[in-house]
Tab-separated table of C-alpha atoms in Angstrom:
chain	number	residue	atom	x	y	z
T	1	MET	CA	115.261	127.341	38.626
T	2	ALA	CA	112.423	124.981	38.100
T	3	ALA	CA	108.981	126.214	38.906
T	4	ALA	CA	107.639	125.187	42.365
T	5	VAL	CA	105.126	122.350	42.445
T	6	PRO	CA	101.965	123.458	44.220
T	7	CYS	CA	100.997	121.530	47.400
T	8	HIS	CA	97.541	119.941	47.201
T	9	ARG	CA	95.534	120.265	50.410
T	10	TYR	CA	92.261	118.441	51.030
T	11	THR	CA	89.576	120.111	53.026
T	12	THR	CA	86.318	118.650	54.197
T	13	ASN	CA	84.624	121.020	51.833
T	14	SER	CA	86.526	119.803	48.800
T	15	PRO	CA	85.257	116.819	46.773
T	16	ALA	CA	88.366	114.773	47.583
T	17	GLY	CA	88.138	115.597	51.294
T	18	TYR	CA	84.488	114.674	51.384
T	19	GLU	CA	85.221	111.270	49.863
T	20	MET	CA	88.002	110.668	52.367
T	21	LYS	CA	85.673	111.545	55.218
T	22	LYS	CA	83.116	108.993	53.994
T	23	THR	CA	85.793	106.324	53.704
T	24	VAL	CA	87.059	106.932	57.233
T	25	ALA	CA	83.514	106.927	58.656
T	26	ALA	CA	82.711	103.666	56.949
T	27	ALA	CA	85.888	102.084	58.273
T	28	VAL	CA	85.107	103.247	61.804
T	29	ALA	CA	81.562	101.897	61.570
T	30	ALA	CA	82.805	98.564	60.304
T	31	THR	CA	85.313	98.373	63.130
T	32	LEU	CA	82.639	99.158	65.707
T	33	LEU	CA	80.392	96.444	64.274
T	34	LEU	CA	83.256	93.954	64.407
T	35	ILE	CA	83.988	94.849	68.021
T	36	ALA	CA	80.315	94.515	68.932
T	37	GLY	CA	80.069	91.154	67.186
T	38	THR	CA	83.211	89.893	68.897
T	39	ALA	CA	81.905	91.022	72.278
T	40	ALA	CA	78.587	89.266	71.630
T	41	ALA	CA	80.391	86.061	70.682
T	42	GLN	CA	82.583	86.288	73.745
T	43	GLY	CA	79.484	86.778	75.874
T	44	ALA	CA	77.875	83.715	74.341
T	45	ASN	CA	80.998	81.683	75.030
T	46	LYS	CA	80.694	82.569	78.683
T	47	GLY	CA	77.731	80.220	79.073
T	48	ASN	CA	74.679	82.030	77.735
T	49	ALA	CA	71.881	79.643	76.771
T	50	VAL	CA	71.313	78.847	73.105
T	51	ASN	CA	68.069	77.328	71.794
T	52	ILE	CA	68.840	74.325	69.613
T	53	SER	CA	65.584	74.858	67.714
T	54	ASN	CA	67.352	77.696	65.911
T	55	TYR	CA	69.767	75.147	64.432
T	56	GLY	CA	67.279	72.913	62.654
T	57	VAL	CA	66.385	70.546	65.506
T	58	LYS	CA	62.643	69.816	65.438
T	59	CYS	CA	61.878	67.446	68.340
T	60	ASP	CA	58.515	66.802	66.682
T	61	GLY	CA	58.522	63.008	66.956
T	62	VAL	CA	58.606	62.679	63.167
T	63	THR	CA	61.879	64.209	61.961
T	64	ASN	CA	65.159	62.358	62.431
T	65	ASP	CA	67.091	64.994	64.379
T	66	THR	CA	70.423	63.136	64.465
T	67	ALA	CA	72.358	65.210	61.942
T	68	ALA	CA	71.011	68.529	63.213
T	69	ILE	CA	71.761	67.709	66.858
T	70	ASN	CA	75.297	66.531	66.149
T	71	ALA	CA	76.040	69.556	63.960
T	72	ALA	CA	74.751	71.865	66.692
T	73	LEU	CA	76.927	70.156	69.319
T	74	THR	CA	79.973	70.902	67.167
T	75	GLN	CA	78.963	74.466	66.390
T	76	LEU	CA	77.884	75.364	69.942
T	77	SER	CA	80.744	73.750	71.826
T	78	GLY	CA	81.166	75.137	75.321
T	79	LEU	CA	77.645	76.558	75.629
T	80	LYS	CA	74.449	75.689	77.449
T	81	ILE	CA	72.213	74.218	74.746
T	82	GLN	CA	68.496	74.224	75.497
T	83	PHE	CA	66.118	71.679	73.938
T	84	PRO	CA	62.390	72.289	73.535
T	85	ALA	CA	59.711	70.006	74.909
T	86	GLY	CA	58.910	67.200	72.508
T	87	VAL	CA	60.305	63.948	71.119
T	88	CYS	CA	63.722	64.044	69.432
T	89	LEU	CA	64.366	61.038	67.191
T	90	TYR	CA	68.061	60.275	67.462
T	91	ASN	CA	70.602	57.725	66.255
T	92	GLY	CA	73.416	58.826	68.581
T	93	GLY	CA	77.011	59.877	68.038
T	94	GLY	CA	76.779	63.175	69.916
T	95	ILE	CA	79.969	64.426	71.591
T	96	LEU	CA	79.887	67.018	74.359
T	97	ASN	CA	83.097	69.036	74.491
T	98	PRO	CA	84.322	70.862	77.638
T	99	ALA	CA	81.685	72.990	79.412
T	100	THR	CA	78.922	71.943	76.989
T	101	VAL	CA	75.669	71.385	78.877
T	102	LEU	CA	72.487	70.003	77.326
T	103	GLU	CA	69.357	71.186	79.104
T	104	GLY	CA	65.928	69.734	78.352
T	105	ALA	CA	62.471	70.872	79.369
T	106	GLY	CA	62.347	68.339	82.217
T	107	ARG	CA	62.641	64.568	82.474
T	108	HIS	CA	59.121	64.181	81.147
T	109	GLY	CA	59.268	67.196	78.838
T	110	THR	CA	62.096	66.518	76.386
T	111	VAL	CA	62.436	62.940	75.126
T	112	ILE	CA	65.490	61.496	73.355
T	113	ARG	CA	64.189	58.430	71.506
T	114	ALA	CA	66.912	56.007	70.415
T	115	LEU	CA	66.364	54.774	66.872
T	116	SER	CA	69.295	52.343	66.756
T	117	PRO	CA	69.212	48.950	68.524
T	118	ALA	CA	72.944	48.824	69.321
T	119	ALA	CA	74.612	52.231	69.021
T	120	SER	CA	77.856	52.520	70.972
T	121	TYR	CA	76.414	55.579	72.712
T	122	LEU	CA	73.838	58.288	72.249
T	123	PHE	CA	75.857	61.017	73.961
T	124	ASP	CA	79.574	60.885	74.769
T	125	VAL	CA	80.039	63.418	77.573
T	126	TYR	CA	83.691	63.790	76.741
T	127	GLY	CA	84.671	67.254	77.961
T	128	GLN	CA	85.541	68.501	81.414
T	129	GLY	CA	82.523	69.955	83.167
T	130	ALA	CA	80.132	68.836	80.420
T	131	GLY	CA	76.749	67.467	81.363
T	132	ILE	CA	73.118	66.633	80.675
T	133	ARG	CA	70.021	67.596	82.672
T	134	GLY	CA	66.279	67.478	82.280
T	135	PHE	CA	65.760	64.673	79.710
T	136	ARG	CA	63.888	61.428	79.272
T	137	PHE	CA	65.659	58.671	77.300
T	138	GLU	CA	63.702	55.853	75.706
T	139	ALA	CA	64.007	53.292	72.912
T	140	ALA	CA	62.130	53.126	69.633
T	141	VAL	CA	63.446	49.565	69.129
T	142	THR	CA	64.807	46.969	71.562
T	143	GLN	CA	68.320	47.869	72.672
T	144	THR	CA	70.909	45.091	72.376
T	145	GLY	CA	74.100	47.001	73.196
T	146	GLY	CA	75.645	50.404	73.766
T	147	SER	CA	74.890	53.135	76.304
T	148	TYR	CA	72.503	56.037	76.344
T	149	VAL	CA	75.065	58.276	78.073
T	150	TRP	CA	78.817	57.813	78.490
T	151	LEU	CA	80.239	59.980	81.280
T	152	ARG	CA	83.957	60.026	80.578
T	153	GLY	CA	84.939	63.679	80.989
T	154	GLN	CA	86.382	64.895	84.264
T	155	GLU	CA	83.576	66.416	86.374
T	156	SER	CA	80.984	65.329	83.803
T	157	PHE	CA	77.442	64.782	85.056
T	158	ILE	CA	73.851	63.797	84.364
T	159	GLU	CA	70.955	64.885	86.567
T	160	GLU	CA	67.161	65.187	86.600
T	161	PHE	CA	66.698	62.371	84.098
T	162	HIS	CA	64.463	59.411	83.305
T	163	MET	CA	65.584	56.286	81.400
T	164	THR	CA	63.668	53.303	80.106
T	165	GLY	CA	64.323	50.576	77.554
T	166	ASP	CA	68.103	50.851	77.984
T	167	TYR	CA	70.650	48.065	77.571
T	168	ASN	CA	73.000	50.302	79.516
T	169	GLY	CA	71.665	53.626	80.668
T	170	ILE	CA	74.885	55.222	81.917
T	171	LEU	CA	78.532	54.205	81.624
T	172	MET	CA	80.808	56.045	84.118
T	173	THR	CA	84.530	56.155	83.374
T	174	GLY	CA	85.524	59.769	84.027
T	175	SER	CA	86.982	61.051	87.282
T	176	VAL	CA	84.734	63.056	89.615
T	177	THR	CA	81.628	62.174	87.598
T	178	ARG	CA	78.152	62.553	89.096
T	179	ILE	CA	74.809	60.806	88.539
T	180	ARG	CA	72.051	62.580	90.463
T	181	HIS	CA	68.272	62.718	90.754
T	182	GLY	CA	67.275	60.091	88.208
T	183	ARG	CA	64.737	57.356	87.527
T	184	PHE	CA	65.092	54.096	85.622
T	185	GLN	CA	62.071	52.105	84.544
T	186	ASP	CA	62.111	48.892	82.464
T	187	GLY	CA	65.438	47.845	80.959
T	188	ALA	CA	66.138	45.761	77.873
T	189	PRO	CA	66.887	42.026	78.294
T	190	GLY	CA	70.318	41.568	79.883
T	191	ALA	CA	70.547	45.231	80.847
T	192	ILE	CA	72.986	46.722	83.328
T	193	ARG	CA	71.535	50.118	84.113
T	194	ILE	CA	74.594	51.906	85.574
T	195	ARG	CA	78.160	50.685	84.983
T	196	ALA	CA	80.981	52.185	87.077
T	197	GLU	CA	84.141	51.095	85.270
T	198	GLY	CA	86.675	53.876	85.344
T	199	GLY	CA	89.430	53.271	87.869
T	200	ASP	CA	90.388	55.900	90.476
T	201	ASN	CA	87.496	58.253	89.972
T	202	SER	CA	85.898	59.784	93.087
T	203	GLN	CA	82.481	59.219	91.522
T	204	MET	CA	78.979	59.565	92.998
T	205	ILE	CA	75.547	58.067	92.405
T	206	ASP	CA	72.897	59.859	94.453
T	207	ASP	CA	69.084	59.894	94.609
T	208	VAL	CA	68.418	57.340	91.884
T	209	LEU	CA	65.374	55.048	91.726
T	210	MET	CA	65.325	51.870	89.626
T	211	GLY	CA	62.232	49.735	89.186
T	212	ALA	CA	59.935	48.188	89.610
T	213	GLN	CA	60.572	45.957	86.574
T	214	GLN	CA	58.420	42.921	85.914
T	215	PRO	CA	59.498	40.509	84.606
T	216	GLN	CA	62.993	41.100	85.932
T	217	VAL	CA	64.999	40.845	82.720
T	218	SER	CA	68.009	42.956	83.685
T	219	THR	CA	71.328	41.461	84.772
T	220	ALA	CA	72.017	44.138	87.380
T	221	GLY	CA	70.928	47.551	88.533
T	222	ILE	CA	74.391	48.938	89.336
T	223	ARG	CA	77.634	47.177	88.426
T	224	VAL	CA	81.011	48.271	89.836
T	225	ARG	CA	84.011	46.668	88.143
T	226	ASN	CA	86.932	49.073	88.203
T	227	SER	CA	86.580	51.892	90.686
T	228	ALA	CA	87.954	53.698	93.694
T	229	ALA	CA	86.271	56.177	96.018
T	230	LEU	CA	82.766	55.664	94.631
T	231	ILE	CA	79.820	56.771	96.788
T	232	ILE	CA	76.324	55.365	96.245
T	233	SER	CA	73.750	57.141	98.411
T	234	ASN	CA	69.995	57.553	98.886
T	235	THR	CA	69.306	55.134	96.045
T	236	SER	CA	66.649	52.425	95.582
T	237	VAL	CA	67.283	49.515	93.209
T	238	ILE	CA	64.129	47.418	93.024
T	239	GLN	CA	63.251	44.350	90.938
T	240	GLN	CA	66.459	44.071	88.951
T	241	GLY	CA	68.449	40.856	88.425
T	242	ILE	CA	71.074	41.754	91.052
T	243	GLY	CA	70.676	45.052	92.849
T	244	LEU	CA	74.376	45.905	93.284
T	245	LEU	CA	76.966	43.764	91.499
T	246	VAL	CA	80.649	44.235	92.404
T	247	ASP	CA	82.614	41.935	90.094
T	248	PRO	CA	86.161	43.011	89.147
T	249	TYR	CA	88.012	40.543	86.953
T	250	THR	CA	91.309	39.924	85.156
T	251	SER	CA	91.952	41.890	81.995
T	252	THR	CA	92.326	39.675	78.936
T	253	ASN	CA	93.396	42.612	76.797
T	254	SER	CA	97.032	42.341	75.689
T	255	ASN	CA	97.135	45.945	74.432
T	256	PRO	CA	97.652	48.282	77.435
T	257	THR	CA	96.674	51.356	75.407
T	258	VAL	CA	93.119	50.087	74.951
T	259	THR	CA	90.748	50.867	77.801
T	260	THR	CA	89.233	47.973	79.702
T	261	ASP	CA	86.742	47.653	82.511
T	262	ALA	CA	88.896	45.051	84.288
T	263	GLY	CA	90.693	45.967	87.479
T	264	ALA	CA	89.819	46.229	91.158
T	265	VAL	CA	87.342	47.937	93.466
T	266	PHE	CA	88.646	49.991	96.377
T	267	SER	CA	86.911	52.247	98.907
T	268	LEU	CA	83.289	51.803	97.889
T	269	TRP	CA	80.844	53.473	100.297
T	270	VAL	CA	77.144	52.622	100.040
T	271	HIS	CA	74.739	54.286	102.445
T	272	HIS	CA	70.994	54.749	102.931
T	273	CYS	CA	70.049	52.516	100.007
T	274	PHE	CA	67.479	49.813	99.163
T	275	PHE	CA	68.360	46.746	97.091
T	276	ASP	CA	64.999	45.067	97.190
T	277	ASN	CA	63.105	42.296	95.374
T	278	SER	CA	66.108	41.246	93.303
T	279	LEU	CA	65.688	38.143	91.169
T	280	ASN	CA	69.060	36.811	92.421
T	281	ASN	CA	71.032	38.633	95.163
T	282	GLY	CA	70.362	42.055	96.559
T	283	ILE	CA	74.130	42.679	96.782
T	284	ALA	CA	76.773	40.445	95.213
T	285	VAL	CA	80.513	40.969	95.790
T	286	VAL	CA	81.965	38.333	93.479
T	287	PRO	CA	85.412	39.039	91.966
T	288	THR	CA	87.015	36.563	89.570
T	289	GLY	CA	90.525	36.041	88.196
T	290	THR	CA	92.950	38.477	89.803
T	291	GLY	CA	90.274	41.053	90.573
T	292	SER	CA	90.283	42.342	94.165
T	293	VAL	CA	87.773	44.072	96.406
T	294	GLN	CA	89.080	45.999	99.384
T	295	ARG	CA	87.408	48.394	101.791
T	296	ILE	CA	83.653	48.403	101.175
T	297	ARG	CA	81.369	50.011	103.725
T	298	PHE	CA	77.586	49.598	103.823
T	299	ASP	CA	75.736	51.934	106.215
T	300	ASN	CA	71.974	51.631	106.786
T	301	VAL	CA	71.458	49.485	103.702
T	302	TRP	CA	68.491	47.186	103.000
T	303	ALA	CA	68.950	43.955	101.000
T	304	GLY	CA	65.664	42.127	101.259
T	305	SER	CA	63.080	39.950	99.514
T	306	SER	CA	65.676	38.529	97.105
T	307	GLY	CA	65.307	35.292	95.160
T	308	LYS	CA	68.609	34.067	96.611
T	309	ASP	CA	70.831	35.620	99.336
T	310	GLY	CA	70.355	39.170	100.463
T	311	VAL	CA	74.144	39.629	100.403
T	312	LEU	CA	76.698	37.306	98.799
T	313	VAL	CA	80.397	37.939	99.473
T	314	ALA	CA	82.298	35.277	97.544
T	315	ASN	CA	85.827	35.243	96.172
T	316	PHE	CA	85.861	33.257	92.938
T	317	GLY	CA	89.434	34.172	91.978
T	318	SER	CA	92.982	34.625	93.267
T	319	GLY	CA	92.658	38.277	94.256
T	320	SER	CA	91.726	39.464	97.727
T	321	VAL	CA	88.386	40.275	99.332
T	322	SER	CA	89.040	42.180	102.526
T	323	GLY	CA	87.311	44.779	104.645
T	324	VAL	CA	83.588	44.374	103.920
T	325	HIS	CA	81.784	46.155	106.754
T	326	PHE	CA	78.063	46.605	107.464
T	327	SER	CA	76.614	49.107	109.915
T	328	SER	CA	72.930	48.590	110.826
T	329	PRO	CA	71.965	46.530	107.756
T	330	HIS	CA	68.425	45.263	107.182
T	331	LEU	CA	68.805	41.797	105.594
T	332	VAL	CA	65.354	40.240	105.698
T	333	ASP	CA	62.904	37.981	103.890
T	334	ASN	CA	65.411	36.502	101.435
T	335	LYS	CA	64.890	32.995	100.077
T	336	GLY	CA	68.519	32.128	100.836
T	337	SER	CA	70.586	33.659	103.636
T	338	GLY	CA	70.645	37.169	104.945
T	339	ILE	CA	74.379	37.081	104.171
T	340	THR	CA	76.541	34.266	102.765
T	341	THR	CA	80.306	34.085	102.299
T	342	GLY	CA	82.284	31.938	99.893
T	343	GLY	CA	85.974	31.333	99.215
T	344	THR	CA	88.817	33.271	100.808
T	345	VAL	CA	87.385	36.417	102.394
T	346	GLU	CA	88.633	38.276	105.448
T	347	ASP	CA	87.688	41.098	107.752
T	348	ILE	CA	83.914	40.837	107.434
T	349	ALA	CA	82.029	42.864	110.032
T	350	ILE	CA	78.362	43.407	110.880
T	351	ASP	CA	77.444	45.833	113.646
T	352	GLY	CA	73.788	46.290	114.545
T	353	GLY	CA	70.807	45.867	112.270
T	354	GLU	CA	68.333	43.036	111.632
T	355	ILE	CA	68.877	39.690	109.896
T	356	ALA	CA	65.463	38.048	109.974
T	357	GLN	CA	62.953	35.858	108.132
T	358	ASN	CA	65.533	34.330	105.771
T	359	GLN	CA	66.238	30.633	105.283
T	360	TYR	CA	69.506	31.185	107.192
T	361	GLY	CA	70.615	34.315	108.985
T	362	VAL	CA	74.398	34.259	108.458
T	363	TYR	CA	76.057	31.427	106.518
T	364	LEU	CA	79.878	31.352	106.729
T	365	ASN	CA	81.428	28.943	104.231
T	366	PRO	CA	85.041	27.656	104.338
T	367	GLY	CA	87.635	30.351	103.767
T	368	ALA	CA	86.080	33.129	105.863
T	369	ASN	CA	88.585	34.580	108.322
T	370	GLY	CA	88.122	37.414	110.770
T	371	VAL	CA	84.319	37.682	111.013
T	372	ARG	CA	82.768	39.978	113.643
T	373	ILE	CA	79.014	40.142	114.261
T	374	THR	CA	78.011	42.430	117.114
T	375	ASN	CA	74.894	44.149	118.456
T	376	ALA	CA	72.610	42.624	115.807
T	377	THR	CA	69.220	40.926	115.835
T	378	ILE	CA	69.661	37.599	114.054
T	379	GLY	CA	66.174	36.185	114.372
T	380	LYS	CA	62.758	37.499	115.313
T	381	GLY	CA	62.605	41.278	115.214
T	382	ALA	CA	61.709	44.374	113.194
T	383	GLY	CA	58.234	42.942	112.591
T	384	MET	CA	59.724	39.810	111.019
T	385	THR	CA	59.830	36.176	112.106
T	386	GLY	CA	63.062	34.373	112.896
T	387	ASN	CA	65.229	32.715	110.253
T	388	ARG	CA	63.556	29.498	109.170
T	389	SER	CA	66.535	27.189	109.609
T	390	VAL	CA	69.628	28.399	111.522
T	391	GLY	CA	70.565	31.822	112.795
T	392	VAL	CA	74.366	31.486	112.345
T	393	VAL	CA	76.147	28.723	110.399
T	394	ILE	CA	79.923	28.450	110.885
T	395	SER	CA	81.409	25.860	108.543
T	396	SER	CA	84.620	23.924	109.035
T	397	GLY	CA	87.472	25.995	107.597
T	398	VAL	CA	86.191	29.275	109.054
T	399	ASP	CA	88.516	30.928	111.575
T	400	TYR	CA	88.547	33.895	113.957
T	401	VAL	CA	84.850	34.502	114.561
T	402	THR	CA	83.430	36.937	117.107
T	403	LEU	CA	79.753	36.914	118.105
T	404	ALA	CA	78.952	39.458	120.813
T	405	ASN	CA	75.851	41.204	122.158
T	406	ASN	CA	73.507	39.678	119.561
T	407	ASP	CA	69.882	38.570	119.960
T	408	VAL	CA	69.511	35.187	118.256
T	409	ARG	CA	66.044	34.218	119.465
T	410	GLY	CA	63.246	32.856	117.310
T	411	ASN	CA	65.229	30.908	114.699
T	412	GLY	CA	64.783	27.232	113.832
T	413	SER	CA	68.026	26.826	115.783
T	414	ALA	CA	70.464	29.434	117.016
T	415	ILE	CA	73.812	28.159	115.713
T	416	ALA	CA	75.409	25.364	113.718
T	417	ASN	CA	79.092	25.456	114.635
T	418	GLY	CA	81.238	23.209	112.473
T	419	ALA	CA	84.482	24.980	113.373
T	420	SER	CA	84.422	24.662	117.143
T	421	GLY	CA	88.159	24.029	117.299
T	422	SER	CA	89.026	27.352	115.621
T	423	HIS	CA	89.568	30.770	117.176
T	424	GLN	CA	86.163	31.885	118.466
T	425	LEU	CA	84.817	34.461	120.902
T	426	PHE	CA	81.090	34.207	121.736
T	427	ARG	CA	79.933	36.487	124.526
T	428	SER	CA	76.709	38.083	125.807
T	429	ASN	CA	74.375	36.676	123.151
T	430	PHE	CA	70.691	35.940	123.806
T	431	GLY	CA	68.973	32.884	122.443
T	432	GLY	CA	71.118	29.762	122.618
T	433	ILE	CA	74.664	30.669	121.610
T	434	PRO	CA	76.916	29.422	124.423
T	435	THR	CA	79.758	31.559	125.705
T	436	VAL	CA	83.102	30.678	124.141
T	437	GLU	CA	86.361	32.399	125.017
T	438	ALA	CA	88.913	32.794	122.248
T	439	PRO	CA	91.949	30.554	122.728
């Protein structure tokens, strides 16, 4: 028989056993370090704040921080990224992925200074839940195009901000986007400070102040072109070209896969806002082409001291303008009318409020149908004089007009009725409007 082969046994006291023990211990330690590192990374990805200064961003007003900022946005996707106080020189191109939030040291603490005159955007807030708070945006050179911030992600937001020198401060196209607690100062020539152009969005603009800008070089403070269920609240737009411009139009884009700001405006609600000292109109609802405007409600809104009409509702196209309602408006001291209509518009209602110290109070041009003015002061009141010419002008071609329970005293004349043969109901008005029963 062959001799038995001895069995080798390793003990912790043997040289081989000791080496094995060291190897196992090292492996365990490495595993524990890996687990700890993974846990730390997972913790960071749950929203812990990261200081962007640790990634080469200087914000010293001298260094061009563009490359460092954009690299950090890619590397720190999904985190809260904190910026130091200071001036960050920036050319744009930053993309915020889902849940990425940029947080500055306050709207006068951290400054993003745009170096390019016509970048397409500084920050594209692309991801769901992404946002920006606590920054000032300004221009190193005159802006001739592009946007400071593009809110296109679902539930994207910007808040606690200050903007000046913008050609377009904020472009809103994402659903459920929010603009809150902001200030706009001087815009670039031709500027539109906020553009709401994103379709069925459920968007909100709240607690925003624009102005005062002298000379008034902007085209509009807020423009709404393609939107549904947008709320504008507690906002003051002062000394812009037009305070609020609602101007949907026909798309001329033959490629349906390319986004366009053309469309329609539905269910716009504006409440507790000032549109004051506008160069043109305080509020202009002026669709063209096939653009339509349906269901707009203005509650406790001021449109005063404008260079033209306080409110212009005019259909310049083939679409529909229907359901424009005012509750307790303050339309005063405009060089034109408190409110003027034009073209085919229907279901226009004013209930309560003051329409005073304008050239005309209410001027209804041909094509208005279904106009109701009730419980309003159209003349002397609210510390203002009467309208200098006529309180209410009803042109030929206007039909179905109701005037009830209004005070029309103190105007140059109470009414100029050029459509006396149409459907009219005038009842219980003070100041020279005779009673007329609808046929």
